[in-house]
Tab-separated table of C-alpha atoms and ligand atoms in Angstrom:
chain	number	residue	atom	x	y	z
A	1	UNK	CA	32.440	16.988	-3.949
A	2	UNK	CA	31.778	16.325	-7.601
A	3	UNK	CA	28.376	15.754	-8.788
A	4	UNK	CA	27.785	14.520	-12.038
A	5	UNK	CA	24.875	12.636	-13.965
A	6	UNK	CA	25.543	9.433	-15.182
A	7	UNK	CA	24.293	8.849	-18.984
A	8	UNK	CA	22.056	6.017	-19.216
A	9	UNK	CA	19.443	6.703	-16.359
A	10	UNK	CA	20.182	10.707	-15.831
A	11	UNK	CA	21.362	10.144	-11.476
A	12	UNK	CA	23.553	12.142	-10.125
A	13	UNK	CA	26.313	10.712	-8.720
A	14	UNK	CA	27.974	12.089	-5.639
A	15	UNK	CA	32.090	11.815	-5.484
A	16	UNK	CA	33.476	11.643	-1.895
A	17	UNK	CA	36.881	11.135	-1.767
A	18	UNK	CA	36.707	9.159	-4.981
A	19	UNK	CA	33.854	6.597	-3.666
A	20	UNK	CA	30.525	7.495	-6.058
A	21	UNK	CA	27.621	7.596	-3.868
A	22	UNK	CA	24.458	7.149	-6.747
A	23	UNK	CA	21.963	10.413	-6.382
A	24	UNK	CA	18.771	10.031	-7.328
A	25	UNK	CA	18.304	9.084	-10.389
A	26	UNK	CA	16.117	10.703	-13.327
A	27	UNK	CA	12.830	8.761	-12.185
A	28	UNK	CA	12.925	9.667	-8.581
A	29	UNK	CA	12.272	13.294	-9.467
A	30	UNK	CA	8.950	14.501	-9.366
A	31	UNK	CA	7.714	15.906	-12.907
A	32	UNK	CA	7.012	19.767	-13.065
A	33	UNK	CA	3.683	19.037	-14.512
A	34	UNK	CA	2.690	17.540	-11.133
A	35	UNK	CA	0.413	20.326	-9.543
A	36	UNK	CA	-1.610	18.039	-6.564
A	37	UNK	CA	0.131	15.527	-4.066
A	38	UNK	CA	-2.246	12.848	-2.373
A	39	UNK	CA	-1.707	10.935	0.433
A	40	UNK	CA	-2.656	7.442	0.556
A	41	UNK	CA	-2.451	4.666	3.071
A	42	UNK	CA	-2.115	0.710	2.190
A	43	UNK	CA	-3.172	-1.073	5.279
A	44	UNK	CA	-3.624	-4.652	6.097
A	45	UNK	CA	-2.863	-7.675	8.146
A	46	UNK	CA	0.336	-9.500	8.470
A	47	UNK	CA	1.566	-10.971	4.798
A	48	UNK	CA	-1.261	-9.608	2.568
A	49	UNK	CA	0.809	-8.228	0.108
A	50	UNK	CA	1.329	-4.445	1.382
A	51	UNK	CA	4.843	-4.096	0.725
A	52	UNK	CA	4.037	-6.266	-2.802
A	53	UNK	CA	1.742	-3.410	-3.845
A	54	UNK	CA	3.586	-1.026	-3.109
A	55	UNK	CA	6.681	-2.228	-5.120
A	56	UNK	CA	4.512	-3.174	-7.627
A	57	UNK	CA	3.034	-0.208	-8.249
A	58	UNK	CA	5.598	2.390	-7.453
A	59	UNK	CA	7.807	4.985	-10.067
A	60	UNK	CA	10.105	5.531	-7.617
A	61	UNK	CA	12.551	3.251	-6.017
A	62	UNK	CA	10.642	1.664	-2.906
A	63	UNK	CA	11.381	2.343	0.423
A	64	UNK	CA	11.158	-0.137	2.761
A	65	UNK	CA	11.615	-1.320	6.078
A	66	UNK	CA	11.580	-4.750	6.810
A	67	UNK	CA	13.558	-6.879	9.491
A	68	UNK	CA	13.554	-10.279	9.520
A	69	UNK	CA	10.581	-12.189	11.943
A	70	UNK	CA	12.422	-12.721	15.358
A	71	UNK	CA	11.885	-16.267	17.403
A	72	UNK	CA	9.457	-14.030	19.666
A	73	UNK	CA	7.475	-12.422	16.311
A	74	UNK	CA	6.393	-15.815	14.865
A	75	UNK	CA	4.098	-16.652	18.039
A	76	UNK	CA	2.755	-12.755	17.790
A	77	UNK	CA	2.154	-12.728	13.772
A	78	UNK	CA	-0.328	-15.120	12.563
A	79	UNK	CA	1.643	-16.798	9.947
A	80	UNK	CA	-0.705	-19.139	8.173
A	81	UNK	CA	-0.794	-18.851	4.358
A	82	UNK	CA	2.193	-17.497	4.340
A	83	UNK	CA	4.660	-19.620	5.656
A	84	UNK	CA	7.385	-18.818	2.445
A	85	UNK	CA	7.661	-15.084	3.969
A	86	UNK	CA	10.593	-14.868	6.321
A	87	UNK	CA	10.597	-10.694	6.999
A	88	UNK	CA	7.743	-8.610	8.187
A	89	UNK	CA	7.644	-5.001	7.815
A	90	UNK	CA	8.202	-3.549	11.202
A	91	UNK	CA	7.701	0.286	10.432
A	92	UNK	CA	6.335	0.966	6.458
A	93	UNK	CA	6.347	0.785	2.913
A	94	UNK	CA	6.869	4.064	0.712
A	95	UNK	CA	6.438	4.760	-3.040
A	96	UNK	CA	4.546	7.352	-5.407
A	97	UNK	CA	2.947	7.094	-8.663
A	98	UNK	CA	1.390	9.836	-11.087
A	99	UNK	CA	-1.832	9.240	-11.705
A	100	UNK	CA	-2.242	12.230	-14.531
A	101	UNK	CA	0.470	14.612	-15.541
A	102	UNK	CA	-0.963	17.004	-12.717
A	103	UNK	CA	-1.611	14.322	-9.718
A	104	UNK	CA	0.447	12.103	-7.728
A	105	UNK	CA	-0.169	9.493	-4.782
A	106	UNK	CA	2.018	9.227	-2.390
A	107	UNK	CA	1.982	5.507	-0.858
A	108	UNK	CA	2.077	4.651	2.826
A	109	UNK	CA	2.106	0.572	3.275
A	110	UNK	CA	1.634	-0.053	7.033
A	111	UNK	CA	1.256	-3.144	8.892
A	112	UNK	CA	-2.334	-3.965	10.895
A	113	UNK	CA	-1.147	-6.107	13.494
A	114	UNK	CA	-2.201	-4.220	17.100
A	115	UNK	CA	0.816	-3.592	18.378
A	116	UNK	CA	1.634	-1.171	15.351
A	117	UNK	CA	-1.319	0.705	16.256
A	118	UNK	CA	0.959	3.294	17.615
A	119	UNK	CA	2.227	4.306	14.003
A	120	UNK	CA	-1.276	4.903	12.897
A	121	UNK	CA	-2.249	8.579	14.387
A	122	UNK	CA	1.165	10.203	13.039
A	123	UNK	CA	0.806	7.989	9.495
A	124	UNK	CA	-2.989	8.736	9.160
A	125	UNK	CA	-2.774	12.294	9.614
A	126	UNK	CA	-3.981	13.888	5.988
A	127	UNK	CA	-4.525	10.865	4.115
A	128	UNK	CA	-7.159	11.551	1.904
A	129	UNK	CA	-8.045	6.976	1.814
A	130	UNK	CA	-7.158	3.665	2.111
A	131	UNK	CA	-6.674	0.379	0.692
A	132	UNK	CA	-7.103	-2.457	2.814
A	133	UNK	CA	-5.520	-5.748	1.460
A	134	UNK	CA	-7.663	-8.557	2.072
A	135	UNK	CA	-6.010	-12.228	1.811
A	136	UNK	CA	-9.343	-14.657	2.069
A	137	UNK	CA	-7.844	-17.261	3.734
A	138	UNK	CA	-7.511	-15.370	6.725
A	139	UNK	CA	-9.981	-12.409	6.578
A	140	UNK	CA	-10.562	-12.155	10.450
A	141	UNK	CA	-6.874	-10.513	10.326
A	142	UNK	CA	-8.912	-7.157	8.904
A	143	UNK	CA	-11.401	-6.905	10.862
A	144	UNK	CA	-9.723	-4.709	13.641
A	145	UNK	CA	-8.059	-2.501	10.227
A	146	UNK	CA	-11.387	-2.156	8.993
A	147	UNK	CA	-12.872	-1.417	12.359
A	148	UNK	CA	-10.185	1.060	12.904
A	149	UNK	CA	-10.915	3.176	9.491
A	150	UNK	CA	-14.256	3.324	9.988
A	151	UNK	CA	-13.885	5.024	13.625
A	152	UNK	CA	-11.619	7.476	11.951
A	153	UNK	CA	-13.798	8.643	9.013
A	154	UNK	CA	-11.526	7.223	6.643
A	155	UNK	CA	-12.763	5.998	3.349
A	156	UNK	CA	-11.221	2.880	2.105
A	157	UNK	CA	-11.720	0.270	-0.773
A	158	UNK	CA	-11.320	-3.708	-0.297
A	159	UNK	CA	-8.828	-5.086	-2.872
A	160	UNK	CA	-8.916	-8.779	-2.481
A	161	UNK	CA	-4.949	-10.133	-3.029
A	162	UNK	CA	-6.264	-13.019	-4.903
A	163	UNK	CA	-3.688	-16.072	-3.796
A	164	UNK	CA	-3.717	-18.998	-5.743
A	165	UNK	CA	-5.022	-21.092	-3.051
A	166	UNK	CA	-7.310	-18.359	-1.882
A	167	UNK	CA	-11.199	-19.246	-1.296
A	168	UNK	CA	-13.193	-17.002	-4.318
A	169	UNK	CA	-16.157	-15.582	-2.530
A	170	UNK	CA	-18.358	-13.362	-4.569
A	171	UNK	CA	-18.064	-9.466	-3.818
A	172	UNK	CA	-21.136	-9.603	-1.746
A	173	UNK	CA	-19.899	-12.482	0.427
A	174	UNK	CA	-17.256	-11.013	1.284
A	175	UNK	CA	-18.868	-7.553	1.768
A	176	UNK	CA	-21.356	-9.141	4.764
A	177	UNK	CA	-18.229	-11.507	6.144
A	178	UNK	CA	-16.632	-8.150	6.399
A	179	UNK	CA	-19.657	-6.218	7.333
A	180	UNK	CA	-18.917	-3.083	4.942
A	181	UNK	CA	-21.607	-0.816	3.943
A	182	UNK	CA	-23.047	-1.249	0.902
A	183	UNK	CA	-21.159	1.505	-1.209
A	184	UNK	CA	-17.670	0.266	-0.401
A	185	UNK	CA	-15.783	-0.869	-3.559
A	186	UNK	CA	-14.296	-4.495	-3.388
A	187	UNK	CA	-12.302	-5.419	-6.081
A	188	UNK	CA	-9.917	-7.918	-7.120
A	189	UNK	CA	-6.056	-7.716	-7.623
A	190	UNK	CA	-2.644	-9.406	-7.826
A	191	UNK	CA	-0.318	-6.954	-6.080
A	192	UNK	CA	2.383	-8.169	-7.787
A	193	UNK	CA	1.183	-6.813	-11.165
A	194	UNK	CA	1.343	-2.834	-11.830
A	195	UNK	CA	-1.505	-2.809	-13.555
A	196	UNK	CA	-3.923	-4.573	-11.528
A	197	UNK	CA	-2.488	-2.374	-8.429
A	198	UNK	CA	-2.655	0.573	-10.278
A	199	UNK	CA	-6.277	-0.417	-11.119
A	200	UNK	CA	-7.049	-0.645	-7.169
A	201	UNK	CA	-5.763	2.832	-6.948
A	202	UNK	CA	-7.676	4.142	-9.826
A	203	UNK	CA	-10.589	2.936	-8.020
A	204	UNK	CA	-9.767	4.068	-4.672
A	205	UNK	CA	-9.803	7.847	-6.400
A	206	UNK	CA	-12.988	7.307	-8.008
A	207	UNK	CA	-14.845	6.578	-5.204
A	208	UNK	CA	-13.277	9.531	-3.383
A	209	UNK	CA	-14.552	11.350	-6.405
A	210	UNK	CA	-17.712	9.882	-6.127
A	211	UNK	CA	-18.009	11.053	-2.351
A	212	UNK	CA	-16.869	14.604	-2.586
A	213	UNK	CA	-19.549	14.975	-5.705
A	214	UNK	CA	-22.117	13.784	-3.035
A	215	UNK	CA	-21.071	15.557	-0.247
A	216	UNK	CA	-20.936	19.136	-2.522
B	301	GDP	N1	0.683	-15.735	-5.139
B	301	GDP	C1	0.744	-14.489	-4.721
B	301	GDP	N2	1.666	-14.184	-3.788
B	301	GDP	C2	1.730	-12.909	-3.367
B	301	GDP	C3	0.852	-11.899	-3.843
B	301	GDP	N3	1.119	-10.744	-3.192
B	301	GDP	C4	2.113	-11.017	-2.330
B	301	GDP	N4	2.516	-12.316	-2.441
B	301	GDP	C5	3.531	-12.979	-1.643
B	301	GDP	O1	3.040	-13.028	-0.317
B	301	GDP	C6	4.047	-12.745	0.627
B	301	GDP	C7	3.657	-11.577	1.490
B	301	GDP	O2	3.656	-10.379	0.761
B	301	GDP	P1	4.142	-8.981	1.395
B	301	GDP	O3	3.967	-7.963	0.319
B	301	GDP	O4	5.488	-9.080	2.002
B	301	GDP	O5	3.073	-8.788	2.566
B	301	GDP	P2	2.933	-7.610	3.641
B	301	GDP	O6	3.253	-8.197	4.972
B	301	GDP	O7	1.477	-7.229	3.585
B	301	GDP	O8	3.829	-6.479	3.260
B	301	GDP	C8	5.303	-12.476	-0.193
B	301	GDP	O9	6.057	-13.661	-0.182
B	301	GDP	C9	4.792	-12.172	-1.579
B	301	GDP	O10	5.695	-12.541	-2.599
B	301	GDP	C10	-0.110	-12.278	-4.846
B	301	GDP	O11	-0.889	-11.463	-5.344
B	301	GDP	N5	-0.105	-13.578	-5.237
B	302	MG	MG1	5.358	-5.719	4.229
């Protein structure tokens, strides 16, 4: 095997049998500045924008796994507001960003629907929060998400995908039609920018902040 780094984005390419396999490439790596690792889960019903955020937001080449919606999904998944979306994920999103030279998140997106439940205890296990991706044309679809974190002690923030056709319900609206308590962040976003997801992460680790400061 040959191994060799090609010039303009620093990957490592991998000869077999003269077929170049692409390595990772320079961005993939993780920095040597990069001291803490966080785990963090992006949860939400079907077509919120989980696997947009993620994308969005991530350094490192996405990984995701989506099949396209079979004949017998479509009855299962609620599909209103989003009838332009022809895959759901079926297992999870993956990405990582640096936060500070020192930290890095790593990025779980996983679906909300019940009958992924099952990936939950494995996927939850050391996360240190969550975002839940709200869509308000259908909020009832994270109820049982929201139910679910709360039974588990994890701490979350509400990041409201705004869709253009959304209803716009003032933070506190939407904090009693979800029930939250009163300290819960909700905020904003368009998962399809970087900085407005980043933004929902940046305020997902200040509240953690906040909470360890209280609990000390
Ligand atoms: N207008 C708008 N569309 C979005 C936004 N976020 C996601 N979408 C679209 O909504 C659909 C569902 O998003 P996706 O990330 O696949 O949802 P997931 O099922 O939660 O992973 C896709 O077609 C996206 O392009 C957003 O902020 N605004
Ligand atoms: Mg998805």
């Amino acid at each position: 095997m040959d191994y060799r780094s090609s010039e303009n984005t620093g990957a490592t390419e991998v000869a077999v049998g003269g077929v170049h396999i692409p390595g990772p490439r320079a961005e993939d790596r993780m920095p040597e500045t990069v001291t803490s690792a966080v785990k963090i889960v992006i949860v939400g019903g079907f077509g919120v924008g989980k696997t947009t955020m993620v994308g969005s937001v991530s350094e490192i080449r996405p990984l995701t796994t989506e099949e396209t919606m079979t004949q017998a999904g479509i009855g299962v998944d609620d599909n209103y507001g989003s009838d332009t979306k022809t895959a759901t994920t079926v297992a999870m999103d993956f990405g990582r960003i640096r936060i500070t030279d020192e930290l890095v998140l790593y990025l779980f997106g996983t679906p909300g629907q019940e009958r992924f439940w099952f990936l939950w205890n494995g996927l939850f296990e050391g996360a240190l929060g969550a975002v839940v991706l709200i869509d308000t044309r259908r909020l009832e679809v994270s109820f049982d998400v929201i139910g679910r974190l709360e039974e588990r002690g994890v701490p979350f923030v509400i990041a409201n995908n705004a869709f253009p056709d959304g209803p716009r319900y003032p933070a506190e609206e939407l904090r009693s039609a979800l029930d939250l308590d009163p300290h819960v962040p909700i905020i904003e976003c368009d998962a399809r920018r970087r900085a407005s997801s980043r933004d929902v992460l940046l305020t997902l680790m200040r509240y953690l902040h906040e909470m360890a400061l209280h609990r000390a």
